[in-house]
Amino acid sequence: MTLIKESDRFFIAGASGMAGSAISRALHRHGFHNQLTPKSSELDLLNNEAVENWMKTNKPDVVVLAAAKVGGIQANNMQPADFLLENLKIETHVIEASWKCEVQRLLFLGSSCIYPKFAEQPIREEALLSGDLEPTNQWYAIAKIAGIKLTQALRKQYGFDAISLMPTNLYGQGDNYHLTNSHVLPALIRRFHEAKEVGVKQVKCWGSGEPFREFLHVDDLGDACTFALMHWNPDTDTNSRDSNGEPLTFLNVGTGYDLSIRKLSEKVADVVGYKGSIYWDESKPDGTPKKQLDVARLTAMGWQAQIPLSQGLRMTYVDYCERINNGRLRV
């Protein structure tokens, strides 16, 4: 017996994005085909009245909130107000409307950036709000923390069945390969590919290459979200208790393995087939020095990632090349 049914109506907010589309695919693989996936032109999540009216009309049973304004270090630094305001609006509108419309289950997708910059490694869920955030993405992180706390508050005060998952750095099919607004892994793929195509002998990468990062293929995230929706009840699951024995309503999702950005760049260059050298521009920010998640709780419940980084990188490069060939790559 699972906590969701095949007959349920699933609203996936952000279904056209990398994470949302992966969650949609995973739900389909597990037999949950009754999905509501409105495009942004059909439903503006920044418009509270539009969200409430849509929810009242379509009456979803389960909501997955994967929609967000996302970007890399440069985008966060240049648009702090946009990252904070837009994400707060999206979260508040969708979560509150879900509660008001008596949705049976809601899953909010957070981010590992919610944790302090110098959190003890690997990072346990208890690290939330225990220290200062990484300044380069604090605006996005604060919005995500607000979303977590809103789901917790609605569960505590009204018994609303809302859960949250905190994925580590995502990559894979449907990623954003913009050279300045994307995250590190897709930016590296594009940079090395273009360097290979024109015969550039040296590629410049941001920072020192010394920070460590953990990477999760987006299809693994989709399976984790489906698993959590099907099986995770924070009120009864003994594996999801915090250090004080209280129920946790948010869990980490990752592989439990990290590597340096320098090593990652070498792996990407190898997959792409780039043979030149790499120059590290240390005038650019590194961000958090290490960010590896403790995924023991979700593992104890019976879920773990299945796609190794080496395999995932090859799959992602194939996706990148297909998007180039189809003319679907953003400049």
XYZ file of C-alpha atoms in Angstrom:
331
model
C 0.000 0.000 0.000
C 1.256 3.475 -0.899
C 0.330 6.986 0.199
C -0.714 8.006 -3.330
C -3.018 6.254 -5.828
C -2.873 5.737 -9.582
C -6.236 7.489 -9.845
C -4.901 10.657 -8.153
C -4.608 13.870 -10.141
C -1.006 15.155 -9.980
C -0.240 18.837 -10.464
C 3.465 19.271 -11.280
C 4.353 22.941 -10.975
C 7.393 23.506 -13.157
C 6.834 20.407 -15.295
C 8.663 21.931 -18.262
C 11.874 22.425 -16.269
C 14.680 19.934 -15.769
C 13.539 18.729 -12.333
C 9.810 18.894 -13.017
C 10.037 16.957 -16.276
C 12.148 14.265 -14.581
C 9.574 13.943 -11.794
C 6.823 13.653 -14.402
C 8.721 10.879 -16.196
C 9.308 8.998 -12.939
C 5.650 9.210 -11.956
C 4.694 7.830 -15.369
C 7.162 4.946 -14.932
C 5.444 4.033 -11.657
C 1.949 4.106 -13.156
C 0.850 7.621 -12.151
C -0.357 8.935 -15.502
C -3.073 11.402 -14.481
C -0.875 14.511 -14.568
C -1.678 18.205 -14.816
C 1.290 20.040 -16.326
C 0.231 23.568 -17.350
C 2.795 25.700 -19.171
C 3.746 29.137 -17.865
C 1.614 30.667 -20.630
C -1.370 28.776 -19.204
C -0.709 29.406 -15.501
C 1.372 32.260 -14.098
C 2.627 31.053 -10.710
C 3.555 34.633 -9.806
C -0.141 35.544 -9.918
C -1.804 34.467 -6.683
C -5.377 34.843 -7.938
C -4.594 32.841 -11.075
C -3.066 30.016 -9.015
C -6.028 29.844 -6.618
C -8.566 29.852 -9.459
C -6.653 27.163 -11.343
C -6.470 24.965 -8.248
C -10.195 25.354 -7.536
C -11.049 24.472 -11.133
C -8.687 21.524 -11.636
C -8.801 20.047 -8.095
C -5.485 18.142 -7.971
C -5.050 15.462 -5.319
C -1.243 15.653 -5.194
C 0.972 18.681 -5.855
C 4.692 18.637 -6.655
C 6.279 22.085 -6.466
C 9.375 21.951 -8.675
C 8.992 25.439 -10.174
C 11.608 28.029 -9.230
C 13.781 30.799 -10.586
C 17.237 29.214 -10.720
C 20.735 30.133 -11.880
C 24.429 29.998 -11.113
C 26.660 32.250 -8.990
C 26.697 35.140 -11.451
C 22.930 35.185 -11.913
C 22.354 35.112 -8.148
C 24.790 37.970 -7.594
C 23.292 40.150 -10.310
C 19.591 39.534 -9.562
C 19.246 39.129 -5.772
C 15.819 40.786 -5.539
C 14.441 38.729 -8.426
C 15.669 35.459 -6.929
C 14.176 36.257 -3.538
C 10.860 37.799 -4.629
C 9.977 35.414 -7.444
C 10.742 32.268 -5.487
C 8.859 33.511 -2.416
C 5.820 34.282 -4.572
C 5.853 30.937 -6.383
C 6.154 28.979 -3.128
C 3.575 30.957 -1.190
C 1.004 30.928 -3.966
C 1.238 27.205 -4.746
C 1.598 25.933 -1.176
C -1.155 28.101 0.293
C -3.558 27.346 -2.570
C -2.842 23.620 -2.154
C -3.715 23.819 1.531
C -6.858 25.883 0.929
C -8.029 23.501 -1.790
C -7.462 20.467 0.481
C -4.780 18.787 -1.590
C -4.015 15.360 -0.081
C -0.200 15.462 -0.413
C 2.312 18.128 -1.399
C 6.006 17.750 -2.137
C 8.133 20.895 -2.105
C 11.502 20.720 -3.842
C 14.195 22.658 -2.022
C 17.953 22.819 -2.516
C 21.138 21.929 -0.668
C 22.068 25.638 -0.680
C 19.769 26.054 2.356
C 22.599 24.847 4.585
C 25.304 27.058 6.141
C 28.449 27.726 4.129
C 30.663 26.024 6.702
C 28.307 23.269 7.840
C 29.869 20.105 9.218
C 30.379 17.542 6.459
C 28.532 15.505 5.342
C 25.601 17.825 5.996
C 22.759 16.444 8.103
C 19.275 17.919 8.034
C 19.813 19.356 11.531
C 22.328 21.835 10.070
C 19.507 24.030 8.783
C 19.697 27.552 10.310
C 22.822 26.660 12.320
C 25.125 29.182 10.620
C 25.643 31.811 7.921
C 24.673 31.058 4.336
C 26.953 31.240 1.307
C 26.677 34.950 0.295
C 26.640 34.303 -3.457
C 23.318 32.420 -3.361
C 21.783 33.515 -0.059
C 18.756 35.100 -1.736
C 17.716 31.850 -3.374
C 18.541 29.913 -0.199
C 16.414 32.167 2.015
C 13.441 31.704 -0.303
C 13.860 27.940 -0.198
C 14.135 27.962 3.605
C 10.897 29.945 3.729
C 9.214 27.268 1.604
C 10.397 24.517 3.943
C 9.170 26.416 6.977
C 5.809 27.158 5.379
C 5.189 23.459 4.729
C 6.273 22.662 8.289
C 3.980 25.342 9.732
C 0.951 24.142 7.781
C 1.584 20.565 8.892
C 2.018 21.617 12.531
C -0.960 23.975 12.748
C -3.425 22.388 10.327
C -2.217 18.828 9.717
C -1.538 19.545 6.038
C 0.394 16.616 4.542
C 3.372 18.467 3.070
C 6.904 17.101 2.722
C 10.123 18.524 1.277
C 13.220 17.082 -0.381
C 16.593 18.841 -0.535
C 18.506 17.651 -3.609
C 22.195 18.217 -4.120
C 23.461 19.744 -7.390
C 21.376 18.414 -10.270
C 22.358 17.696 -13.861
C 20.986 15.778 -16.816
C 18.348 15.910 -19.517
C 16.764 19.323 -19.989
C 19.495 21.296 -18.218
C 20.267 24.960 -18.933
C 23.581 25.230 -20.784
C 23.808 29.025 -20.796
C 27.464 30.048 -20.460
C 26.892 32.595 -17.663
C 23.476 31.792 -16.132
C 23.793 28.021 -15.777
C 25.258 25.893 -13.000
C 28.798 24.591 -13.046
C 28.376 21.195 -14.712
C 26.310 22.226 -17.766
C 28.510 25.319 -18.182
C 31.585 23.065 -18.296
C 29.980 20.775 -20.870
C 29.239 23.668 -23.190
C 32.589 25.375 -22.654
C 34.609 22.231 -23.444
C 32.399 21.268 -26.390
C 32.731 24.676 -28.035
C 36.465 24.717 -27.368
C 36.796 21.325 -29.039
C 34.744 22.418 -32.039
C 36.893 25.485 -32.806
C 40.221 24.006 -31.713
C 40.892 26.233 -28.686
C 44.007 25.002 -26.889
C 43.094 26.280 -23.413
C 39.769 26.628 -21.554
C 39.314 29.120 -18.712
C 37.260 27.974 -15.726
C 36.040 30.029 -12.779
C 37.690 29.904 -9.354
C 40.439 27.674 -8.042
C 38.847 24.320 -8.852
C 39.346 23.286 -5.227
C 35.742 23.303 -3.889
C 34.034 19.917 -3.633
C 30.562 19.278 -4.981
C 28.123 16.381 -5.113
C 26.081 15.755 -8.264
C 22.793 13.901 -8.690
C 21.357 12.912 -12.048
C 17.915 14.419 -12.447
C 16.322 11.023 -13.227
C 17.501 9.811 -9.817
C 15.806 12.856 -8.294
C 12.593 11.989 -10.117
C 12.663 8.501 -8.644
C 13.412 9.889 -5.166
C 10.418 12.233 -5.353
C 8.131 9.424 -6.468
C 9.474 7.169 -3.708
C 8.882 9.853 -1.064
C 5.348 10.523 -2.262
C 4.549 6.826 -2.231
C 6.175 5.776 1.038
C 7.279 8.614 3.310
C 5.023 9.621 6.192
C 7.042 11.839 8.569
C 4.591 11.223 11.406
C 5.109 7.450 11.453
C 8.496 6.806 9.823
C 11.131 6.251 12.501
C 13.919 6.829 9.942
C 12.909 10.463 9.499
C 13.345 11.684 13.076
C 15.782 14.428 13.999
C 18.403 14.188 16.749
C 15.745 15.109 19.320
C 13.368 12.398 18.162
C 11.011 14.869 16.456
C 9.581 14.107 12.984
C 11.555 15.618 10.102
C 9.483 16.971 7.221
C 12.439 17.515 4.870
C 15.129 15.068 3.780
C 18.369 15.273 1.814
C 18.636 13.650 -1.611
C 22.017 12.868 -3.123
C 24.574 10.209 -3.933
C 26.781 10.503 -0.837
C 29.807 11.041 -3.110
C 31.494 14.327 -4.015
C 34.534 15.438 -5.985
C 36.499 18.610 -6.620
C 35.452 20.988 -9.383
C 38.933 20.475 -10.814
C 38.364 16.715 -11.023
C 34.874 17.269 -12.406
C 36.246 19.484 -15.175
C 38.705 16.745 -16.141
C 35.881 14.200 -16.318
C 33.755 16.514 -18.452
C 36.676 17.258 -20.789
C 37.233 13.514 -21.194
C 33.551 12.800 -21.973
C 33.416 15.680 -24.458
C 36.723 14.705 -26.045
C 38.522 17.984 -25.388
C 42.321 17.528 -25.441
C 43.542 21.017 -24.498
C 44.562 22.444 -21.108
C 42.507 24.111 -18.355
C 43.261 27.506 -16.822
C 41.713 28.423 -13.465
C 40.728 32.077 -13.035
C 41.132 32.523 -9.293
C 39.798 36.083 -9.444
C 36.321 34.522 -9.726
C 34.451 33.283 -6.597
C 34.571 29.656 -5.517
C 31.390 29.615 -3.444
C 30.980 27.121 -0.622
C 34.219 25.092 -0.133
C 32.470 21.743 0.329
C 28.839 20.702 0.149
C 28.232 16.983 0.576
C 24.887 15.810 1.877
C 24.300 13.123 4.462
C 21.691 10.944 2.760
C 21.539 8.243 5.442
C 17.898 8.860 6.339
C 16.510 8.431 2.835
C 18.826 5.456 2.303
C 17.500 3.828 5.484
C 13.985 4.180 4.092
C 14.982 2.135 1.048
C 16.002 4.610 -1.663
C 19.404 5.294 -3.193
C 20.733 6.848 -6.400
C 21.299 4.470 -9.310
C 23.135 6.527 -11.964
C 26.938 6.851 -11.485
C 28.468 10.197 -12.418
C 30.463 8.723 -15.306
C 27.313 7.266 -16.875
C 25.292 10.394 -16.133
C 27.869 12.650 -17.786
C 27.746 10.593 -20.977
C 23.938 10.715 -20.984
C 23.989 14.467 -20.404
C 26.464 15.123 -23.210
C 24.250 13.163 -25.588
C 21.327 15.376 -24.517
C 23.428 18.508 -25.081
C 24.453 17.409 -28.584
C 20.867 16.527 -29.493
C 19.710 19.975 -28.416
C 22.395 21.593 -30.568
C 21.373 19.502 -33.565
C 17.702 20.373 -33.016
C 18.414 24.075 -32.589
C 17.033 24.141 -29.038
C 20.055 25.494 -27.173
C 19.864 28.857 -25.405
C 22.625 31.362 -26.177
